[in-house]
């Protein structure tokens, strides 16, 4: 099928073109985001292949439906950037790539925790400058610490598995419990207890109406002073302004972010010659105990290969059978907690 690939970076081209050798779709790459301002670029394609920061709201979907769009093939797991009800209204089907490589995101989560704790990023700079002082580099042992995991689906479970190996005490909150996590020793508790007890809190739930700004000033006030907070899920789960206040007061001891609510204007681009206008983001970057990565949790060779393969397979299944097991529908969203 003829597919418009939005927000295409060099690595998207590399992995999609390699996988397409066995599918033979017609891929047309665009390096711009899909949004209301750019929608005209993407019209005339029956399939659009979108990523995390492409905006597929009612208006965009309406315009594209009017020009023959039939399928949105997300090359990511989350679908918070697509108005699924609007897609259904305009007869557009939506498919995604669930669980392409939970270990990629889980391992990046651990990279954030370990870097923040043992300050290897600061040591790297110091030793290259001939500074071998240990002042300010003291960390703590993960062994025996309590980690609260919010969302124990595929990624949360992979994180639990790694942390169990570190000898952590594991608490979790989820709207549905995972037996494999329980087998790892994870103890499901209410959010208030998780906030109260945890030395580290890591977020692995999707962004939806229930989780938008789940971590706000009230939630932060219930956490231990000095807590380490890690977010590799979606930026909107955290109220970044509340987090800035908690960092200034010292209530948050460490913050690791791979996602940010307004990341659509920032991430995946080299803005090193530009003045960044987002004051909250810029303030976050000034704290010594904050580590931000630009939505790279998924970014491993294994995940990129799985994403490309499944994305093109989803499109082929849709073309051949008119349906696909990775479809996201309003019924599916309403039938189980997301
Ligand atoms: P998943 O669907 O396997 O698991 C999500 C879990 O969250 C489920 O167990 C679900 O019951 C739970 N959940 C739903 N609503 C909740 C709520 N209100 N409170 C607590 N838990 C709730 O998804 P996954 O593959 O583990 O991915 C999790 C999220 O990670 C995705 O939604 C996506 O936003 C994010 N993600 C980020 C990256 C990255 O590169 N940083 C890559 C992939 C996915």
Tab-separated table of C-alpha atoms and ligand atoms in Angstrom:
chain	number	residue	atom	x	y	z
A	1	UNK	CA	0.000	0.000	0.000
A	2	UNK	CA	1.072	3.605	-0.404
A	3	UNK	CA	2.128	4.825	3.029
A	4	UNK	CA	3.018	8.332	4.226
A	5	UNK	CA	5.598	7.957	6.991
A	6	UNK	CA	5.402	11.040	9.264
A	7	UNK	CA	8.180	12.376	11.528
A	8	UNK	CA	10.691	10.134	9.742
A	9	UNK	CA	14.255	10.188	11.037
A	10	UNK	CA	17.237	8.435	9.414
A	11	UNK	CA	16.784	5.408	11.681
A	12	UNK	CA	13.078	5.114	10.734
A	13	UNK	CA	14.053	4.989	7.059
A	14	UNK	CA	16.799	2.443	7.737
A	15	UNK	CA	14.633	-0.021	9.669
A	16	UNK	CA	11.397	0.439	7.689
A	17	UNK	CA	13.189	0.078	4.336
A	18	UNK	CA	14.978	-3.066	5.553
A	19	UNK	CA	11.742	-4.635	6.819
A	20	UNK	CA	9.870	-3.594	3.674
A	21	UNK	CA	12.027	-5.916	1.548
A	22	UNK	CA	9.545	-8.654	2.462
A	23	UNK	CA	6.366	-6.519	2.223
A	24	UNK	CA	6.846	-4.287	-0.832
A	25	UNK	CA	4.735	-1.391	0.339
A	26	UNK	CA	5.326	2.027	-1.217
A	27	UNK	CA	6.895	4.142	1.528
A	28	UNK	CA	7.022	7.931	1.230
A	29	UNK	CA	9.027	9.555	4.028
A	30	UNK	CA	8.338	13.009	5.483
A	31	UNK	CA	10.582	14.466	8.166
A	32	UNK	CA	7.830	16.796	9.450
A	33	UNK	CA	5.269	16.029	12.153
A	34	UNK	CA	1.671	15.410	11.240
A	35	UNK	CA	-0.400	18.220	12.779
A	36	UNK	CA	-3.127	20.687	11.780
A	37	UNK	CA	-0.516	23.004	10.210
A	38	UNK	CA	1.038	20.241	8.091
A	39	UNK	CA	-1.931	17.994	7.327
A	40	UNK	CA	-2.125	18.992	3.641
A	41	UNK	CA	1.294	17.387	3.067
A	42	UNK	CA	-0.052	14.005	4.082
A	43	UNK	CA	-3.295	13.935	2.108
A	44	UNK	CA	-3.904	11.474	-0.707
A	45	UNK	CA	-2.440	8.432	1.066
A	46	UNK	CA	-4.631	5.479	2.123
A	47	UNK	CA	-2.254	4.782	5.024
A	48	UNK	CA	-0.359	7.114	7.317
A	49	UNK	CA	2.400	5.752	9.564
A	50	UNK	CA	2.618	7.988	12.650
A	51	UNK	CA	4.820	8.255	15.726
A	52	UNK	CA	4.387	9.474	19.317
A	53	UNK	CA	4.263	13.226	18.708
A	54	UNK	CA	2.187	13.276	15.525
A	55	UNK	CA	-1.186	14.833	16.308
A	56	UNK	CA	-4.182	12.933	14.965
A	57	UNK	CA	-7.052	14.900	16.446
A	58	UNK	CA	-10.612	15.227	15.108
A	59	UNK	CA	-9.724	18.034	12.711
A	60	UNK	CA	-6.655	16.269	11.243
A	61	UNK	CA	-8.520	12.972	10.870
A	62	UNK	CA	-11.495	14.692	9.235
A	63	UNK	CA	-9.268	16.366	6.644
A	64	UNK	CA	-7.387	13.161	5.929
A	65	UNK	CA	-10.556	11.058	5.708
A	66	UNK	CA	-11.824	13.507	3.094
A	67	UNK	CA	-8.726	12.692	1.048
A	68	UNK	CA	-9.065	8.897	1.298
A	69	UNK	CA	-7.188	7.959	4.490
A	70	UNK	CA	-8.293	4.483	5.634
A	71	UNK	CA	-5.653	3.384	8.105
A	72	UNK	CA	-3.446	4.969	10.774
A	73	UNK	CA	-0.528	2.627	11.449
A	74	UNK	CA	1.160	3.798	14.653
A	75	UNK	CA	4.781	2.729	14.946
A	76	UNK	CA	4.585	2.899	18.745
A	77	UNK	CA	2.688	1.267	21.606
A	78	UNK	CA	0.896	4.310	23.083
A	79	UNK	CA	-2.082	5.767	21.202
A	80	UNK	CA	-2.861	8.839	23.358
A	81	UNK	CA	-2.051	11.094	20.363
A	82	UNK	CA	-4.921	9.669	18.277
A	83	UNK	CA	-8.587	10.550	18.814
A	84	UNK	CA	-9.832	6.974	18.466
A	85	UNK	CA	-13.521	7.970	18.601
A	86	UNK	CA	-13.010	10.538	15.833
A	87	UNK	CA	-11.148	7.962	13.713
A	88	UNK	CA	-14.127	5.588	14.063
A	89	UNK	CA	-16.508	8.429	13.148
A	90	UNK	CA	-14.621	9.015	9.869
A	91	UNK	CA	-14.213	5.295	9.080
A	92	UNK	CA	-10.457	5.309	9.733
A	93	UNK	CA	-8.989	2.218	11.394
A	94	UNK	CA	-6.051	2.473	13.815
A	95	UNK	CA	-3.363	-0.146	14.446
A	96	UNK	CA	-0.346	0.009	16.760
A	97	UNK	CA	2.686	-1.994	17.902
A	98	UNK	CA	2.072	-3.209	21.447
A	99	UNK	CA	4.906	-4.682	23.507
A	100	UNK	CA	7.576	-4.473	20.787
A	101	UNK	CA	10.402	-4.642	23.275
A	102	UNK	CA	9.517	-4.021	26.930
A	103	UNK	CA	13.116	-4.728	27.910
A	104	UNK	CA	14.346	-1.723	25.910
A	105	UNK	CA	12.282	0.709	27.987
A	106	UNK	CA	12.833	-1.225	31.219
A	107	UNK	CA	16.614	-1.195	30.767
A	108	UNK	CA	16.569	2.543	30.002
A	109	UNK	CA	14.535	3.062	33.181
A	110	UNK	CA	17.304	1.321	35.115
A	111	UNK	CA	19.919	3.434	33.309
A	112	UNK	CA	18.175	6.577	34.587
A	113	UNK	CA	17.931	5.213	38.144
A	114	UNK	CA	21.571	4.094	38.295
A	115	UNK	CA	22.954	7.225	36.653
A	116	UNK	CA	21.034	9.529	38.984
A	117	UNK	CA	21.975	7.484	42.024
A	118	UNK	CA	25.691	6.843	41.355
A	119	UNK	CA	26.173	10.070	39.332
A	120	UNK	CA	28.217	8.403	36.612
A	121	UNK	CA	27.353	11.266	34.227
A	122	UNK	CA	29.071	13.713	36.570
A	123	UNK	CA	32.004	11.344	37.191
A	124	UNK	CA	32.504	11.023	33.411
A	125	UNK	CA	32.979	14.779	33.093
A	126	UNK	CA	35.102	15.091	36.240
A	127	UNK	CA	37.629	12.376	35.440
A	128	UNK	CA	38.109	13.671	31.886
A	129	UNK	CA	38.992	16.997	33.479
A	130	UNK	CA	41.498	15.376	35.816
A	131	UNK	CA	39.187	15.872	38.787
A	132	UNK	CA	39.118	12.707	40.893
A	133	UNK	CA	37.354	14.202	43.899
A	134	UNK	CA	34.423	12.148	45.177
A	135	UNK	CA	32.696	15.131	46.819
A	136	UNK	CA	29.033	15.180	45.794
A	137	UNK	CA	29.090	11.745	44.135
A	138	UNK	CA	27.770	9.632	47.015
A	139	UNK	CA	24.883	7.325	46.149
A	140	UNK	CA	22.859	4.672	47.960
A	141	UNK	CA	22.474	0.911	47.597
A	142	UNK	CA	19.441	-0.190	45.633
A	143	UNK	CA	19.537	-3.469	47.547
A	144	UNK	CA	16.832	-3.399	50.215
A	145	UNK	CA	15.268	-0.144	48.956
A	146	UNK	CA	11.544	0.085	48.259
A	147	UNK	CA	10.559	0.768	44.659
A	148	UNK	CA	6.961	1.660	43.738
A	149	UNK	CA	5.932	0.702	40.214
A	150	UNK	CA	2.821	2.404	38.808
A	151	UNK	CA	1.536	0.315	35.895
A	152	UNK	CA	2.650	-3.318	35.802
A	153	UNK	CA	1.974	-4.218	32.178
A	154	UNK	CA	4.733	-5.376	29.875
A	155	UNK	CA	7.276	-2.668	30.739
A	156	UNK	CA	6.403	-2.450	34.443
A	157	UNK	CA	6.818	-6.219	34.704
A	158	UNK	CA	10.219	-6.109	32.986
A	159	UNK	CA	11.298	-3.368	35.414
A	160	UNK	CA	10.068	-5.464	38.359
A	161	UNK	CA	12.065	-8.433	37.098
A	162	UNK	CA	15.302	-6.423	36.917
A	163	UNK	CA	14.750	-4.757	40.299
A	164	UNK	CA	13.970	-8.097	41.931
A	165	UNK	CA	17.501	-9.076	40.887
A	166	UNK	CA	18.851	-6.004	42.681
A	167	UNK	CA	17.161	-7.169	45.887
A	168	UNK	CA	14.632	-4.336	46.040
A	169	UNK	CA	11.357	-4.492	47.930
A	170	UNK	CA	8.711	-4.026	45.234
A	171	UNK	CA	5.354	-2.298	45.635
A	172	UNK	CA	2.965	-1.684	42.761
A	173	UNK	CA	-0.246	0.037	41.852
A	174	UNK	CA	-2.274	-0.929	38.793
A	175	UNK	CA	-5.951	-1.026	37.930
A	176	UNK	CA	-5.473	-4.723	37.166
A	177	UNK	CA	-2.953	-6.983	38.879
A	178	UNK	CA	-0.305	-9.033	37.056
A	179	UNK	CA	0.230	-12.583	38.370
A	180	UNK	CA	3.768	-12.724	36.992
A	181	UNK	CA	4.628	-9.626	39.018
A	182	UNK	CA	3.107	-11.216	42.113
A	183	UNK	CA	5.295	-14.288	41.476
A	184	UNK	CA	8.326	-11.947	41.484
A	185	UNK	CA	7.333	-10.787	44.971
A	186	UNK	CA	5.580	-7.570	43.935
A	187	UNK	CA	3.080	-6.441	46.567
A	188	UNK	CA	0.054	-4.532	45.177
A	189	UNK	CA	-0.984	-1.592	47.370
A	190	UNK	CA	-3.085	1.550	47.076
A	191	UNK	CA	-1.411	4.664	45.672
A	192	UNK	CA	-1.266	6.377	49.084
A	193	UNK	CA	0.784	3.499	50.534
A	194	UNK	CA	3.023	3.318	47.471
A	195	UNK	CA	3.727	7.065	47.733
A	196	UNK	CA	4.350	6.841	51.497
A	197	UNK	CA	6.665	3.815	51.418
A	198	UNK	CA	8.709	4.126	48.225
A	199	UNK	CA	12.289	5.387	47.944
A	200	UNK	CA	11.961	5.251	44.165
A	201	UNK	CA	8.752	5.633	42.142
A	202	UNK	CA	8.719	4.630	38.482
A	203	UNK	CA	5.835	5.243	36.065
A	204	UNK	CA	4.759	2.658	33.470
A	205	UNK	CA	1.049	3.338	32.975
A	206	UNK	CA	-0.413	4.768	29.757
A	207	UNK	CA	-1.527	8.389	29.479
A	208	UNK	CA	-5.314	8.574	29.650
A	209	UNK	CA	-7.985	10.582	31.459
A	210	UNK	CA	-7.307	8.765	34.746
A	211	UNK	CA	-3.517	9.146	34.614
A	212	UNK	CA	-3.218	12.716	33.255
A	213	UNK	CA	-1.216	14.621	35.923
A	214	UNK	CA	-1.483	11.615	38.245
A	215	UNK	CA	1.759	12.939	39.738
A	216	UNK	CA	0.669	16.407	40.834
A	217	UNK	CA	1.409	18.561	43.891
A	218	UNK	CA	-0.905	16.491	46.101
A	219	UNK	CA	0.655	13.178	45.056
A	220	UNK	CA	4.166	14.601	45.475
A	221	UNK	CA	3.329	15.835	48.994
A	222	UNK	CA	2.487	12.243	49.989
A	223	UNK	CA	5.880	10.916	48.846
A	224	UNK	CA	8.972	10.510	51.028
A	225	UNK	CA	11.250	13.521	51.206
A	226	UNK	CA	14.160	12.770	48.872
A	227	UNK	CA	12.186	10.364	46.678
A	228	UNK	CA	13.580	9.427	43.258
A	229	UNK	CA	10.907	9.829	40.564
A	230	UNK	CA	11.342	8.230	37.130
A	231	UNK	CA	9.011	8.707	34.169
A	232	UNK	CA	9.535	6.725	30.977
A	233	UNK	CA	5.796	6.394	30.197
A	234	UNK	CA	4.216	9.593	28.830
A	235	UNK	CA	4.967	13.176	29.823
A	236	UNK	CA	1.354	14.066	30.613
A	237	UNK	CA	1.295	11.645	33.559
A	238	UNK	CA	3.419	14.187	35.454
A	239	UNK	CA	2.598	17.834	36.233
A	240	UNK	CA	6.024	19.280	35.422
A	241	UNK	CA	5.376	22.615	37.200
A	242	UNK	CA	4.532	20.781	40.429
A	243	UNK	CA	7.722	18.754	40.005
A	244	UNK	CA	9.811	21.930	39.631
A	245	UNK	CA	8.373	23.219	42.937
A	246	UNK	CA	9.125	19.873	44.642
A	247	UNK	CA	12.697	19.934	43.319
A	248	UNK	CA	13.208	23.496	44.572
A	249	UNK	CA	11.998	22.538	48.050
A	250	UNK	CA	14.175	19.416	48.071
A	251	UNK	CA	11.159	17.124	48.383
A	252	UNK	CA	12.178	15.287	45.198
A	253	UNK	CA	15.732	14.007	45.613
A	254	UNK	CA	16.256	12.778	42.048
A	255	UNK	CA	14.231	13.090	38.869
A	256	UNK	CA	14.697	11.034	35.699
A	257	UNK	CA	12.539	11.851	32.681
A	258	UNK	CA	12.512	10.242	29.259
A	259	UNK	CA	9.228	11.953	28.369
A	260	UNK	CA	7.828	15.440	28.839
A	261	UNK	CA	4.289	16.731	28.360
A	262	UNK	CA	5.293	19.377	25.792
A	263	UNK	CA	7.973	17.225	24.157
A	264	UNK	CA	6.325	17.541	20.741
A	265	UNK	CA	8.025	20.923	20.303
A	266	UNK	CA	11.426	19.640	21.452
A	267	UNK	CA	12.286	15.996	21.177
A	268	UNK	CA	13.764	14.160	18.182
A	269	UNK	CA	15.320	17.365	16.780
A	270	UNK	CA	18.679	19.103	17.170
A	271	UNK	CA	17.754	22.452	18.738
A	272	UNK	CA	21.247	23.199	20.002
A	273	UNK	CA	21.427	26.475	18.037
A	274	UNK	CA	18.010	27.684	19.128
A	275	UNK	CA	16.620	29.448	22.187
A	276	UNK	CA	14.226	27.026	23.848
A	277	UNK	CA	11.061	28.868	24.802
A	278	UNK	CA	9.662	26.352	27.297
A	279	UNK	CA	10.584	27.861	30.688
A	280	UNK	CA	9.472	24.851	32.739
A	281	UNK	CA	11.634	22.523	30.660
A	282	UNK	CA	14.594	24.893	30.844
A	283	UNK	CA	14.190	25.163	34.633
A	284	UNK	CA	14.187	21.359	34.913
A	285	UNK	CA	17.508	21.249	33.065
A	286	UNK	CA	19.164	23.502	35.661
A	287	UNK	CA	18.861	21.078	38.592
A	288	UNK	CA	21.947	18.949	39.328
A	289	UNK	CA	19.737	16.038	40.400
A	290	UNK	CA	17.657	15.910	37.200
A	291	UNK	CA	18.467	13.738	34.201
A	292	UNK	CA	16.400	14.132	31.021
A	293	UNK	CA	16.649	11.970	27.912
A	294	UNK	CA	14.699	12.786	24.755
A	295	UNK	CA	12.239	9.865	24.549
A	296	UNK	CA	14.877	7.247	23.817
A	297	UNK	CA	13.615	4.456	26.079
A	298	UNK	CA	12.476	2.447	23.059
A	299	UNK	CA	15.627	3.156	21.065
A	300	UNK	CA	17.473	-0.126	20.642
A	301	UNK	CA	18.233	-2.089	17.477
A	302	UNK	CA	15.958	-4.879	18.695
A	303	UNK	CA	13.006	-2.567	19.296
A	304	UNK	CA	13.455	-0.656	16.015
A	305	UNK	CA	13.547	-3.923	14.093
A	306	UNK	CA	10.426	-5.264	15.881
A	307	UNK	CA	8.569	-1.967	15.387
A	308	UNK	CA	9.311	-1.844	11.641
A	309	UNK	CA	8.382	-5.498	11.118
A	310	UNK	CA	5.099	-5.302	13.071
A	311	UNK	CA	4.075	-1.939	11.593
A	312	UNK	CA	4.370	-3.225	8.026
A	313	UNK	CA	2.783	-6.550	8.963
A	314	UNK	CA	-0.181	-4.710	10.534
A	315	UNK	CA	-0.656	-2.823	7.257
A	316	UNK	CA	-0.418	-5.997	5.149
A	317	UNK	CA	-2.935	-7.827	7.368
A	318	UNK	CA	-5.305	-4.885	7.074
A	319	UNK	CA	-4.844	-4.851	3.275
A	320	UNK	CA	-5.353	-8.613	2.914
A	321	UNK	CA	-7.972	-9.392	5.576
A	322	UNK	CA	-9.428	-5.988	6.479
A	323	UNK	CA	-8.531	-6.594	10.115
A	324	UNK	CA	-5.558	-6.977	12.393
A	325	UNK	CA	-5.072	-8.152	15.983
A	326	UNK	CA	-3.220	-4.934	16.861
A	327	UNK	CA	-6.189	-2.699	16.079
A	328	UNK	CA	-7.192	-0.053	18.639
A	329	UNK	CA	-10.951	0.485	18.802
A	330	UNK	CA	-13.338	2.447	20.995
A	331	UNK	CA	-14.821	-0.885	22.142
A	332	UNK	CA	-11.380	-2.152	23.172
A	333	UNK	CA	-10.635	1.008	25.141
A	334	UNK	CA	-13.992	0.815	26.915
A	335	UNK	CA	-13.754	-2.921	27.600
A	336	UNK	CA	-10.548	-2.888	29.623
A	337	UNK	CA	-8.530	-0.383	31.608
A	338	UNK	CA	-5.803	1.238	29.503
B	1	LIG	P1	0.888	-2.142	28.852
B	1	LIG	O1	-0.433	-1.868	28.233
B	1	LIG	O2	1.480	-3.520	28.710
B	1	LIG	O3	0.834	-1.813	30.422
B	1	LIG	C1	0.223	-0.662	30.952
B	1	LIG	C2	-0.251	-0.992	32.355
B	1	LIG	O4	-0.768	0.201	32.947
B	1	LIG	C3	-1.372	-2.037	32.386
B	1	LIG	O5	-1.053	-3.050	33.321
B	1	LIG	C4	-2.595	-1.231	32.802
B	1	LIG	O6	-3.540	-1.985	33.561
B	1	LIG	C5	-1.938	-0.150	33.657
B	1	LIG	N1	-2.811	1.003	33.884
B	1	LIG	C6	-3.808	1.485	33.100
B	1	LIG	N2	-4.421	2.527	33.692
B	1	LIG	C7	-3.788	2.693	34.877
B	1	LIG	C8	-3.974	3.595	35.960
B	1	LIG	N3	-4.947	4.524	35.936
B	1	LIG	N4	-3.159	3.480	37.029
B	1	LIG	C9	-2.183	2.525	37.075
B	1	LIG	N5	-1.985	1.636	36.094
B	1	LIG	C10	-2.770	1.724	35.006
B	1	LIG	O7	1.877	-1.056	28.278
B	1	LIG	P2	3.479	-1.103	28.239
B	1	LIG	O8	3.925	-1.731	26.974
B	1	LIG	O9	3.982	-1.631	29.538
B	1	LIG	O10	3.797	0.463	28.108
B	1	LIG	C11	3.479	1.363	29.155
B	1	LIG	C12	3.584	2.771	28.638
B	1	LIG	O11	4.970	3.052	28.375
B	1	LIG	C13	2.902	3.004	27.276
B	1	LIG	O12	1.540	3.331	27.423
B	1	LIG	C14	3.675	4.147	26.716
B	1	LIG	O13	3.022	5.341	27.080
B	1	LIG	C15	5.027	4.065	27.402
B	1	LIG	N6	6.131	3.753	26.482
B	1	LIG	C16	7.217	4.564	26.481
B	1	LIG	C17	8.285	4.292	25.639
B	1	LIG	C18	9.527	5.141	25.637
B	1	LIG	O14	10.308	5.089	24.669
B	1	LIG	N7	9.789	5.915	26.665
B	1	LIG	C19	8.209	3.189	24.771
B	1	LIG	C20	7.092	2.367	24.822
B	1	LIG	C21	6.045	2.658	25.681
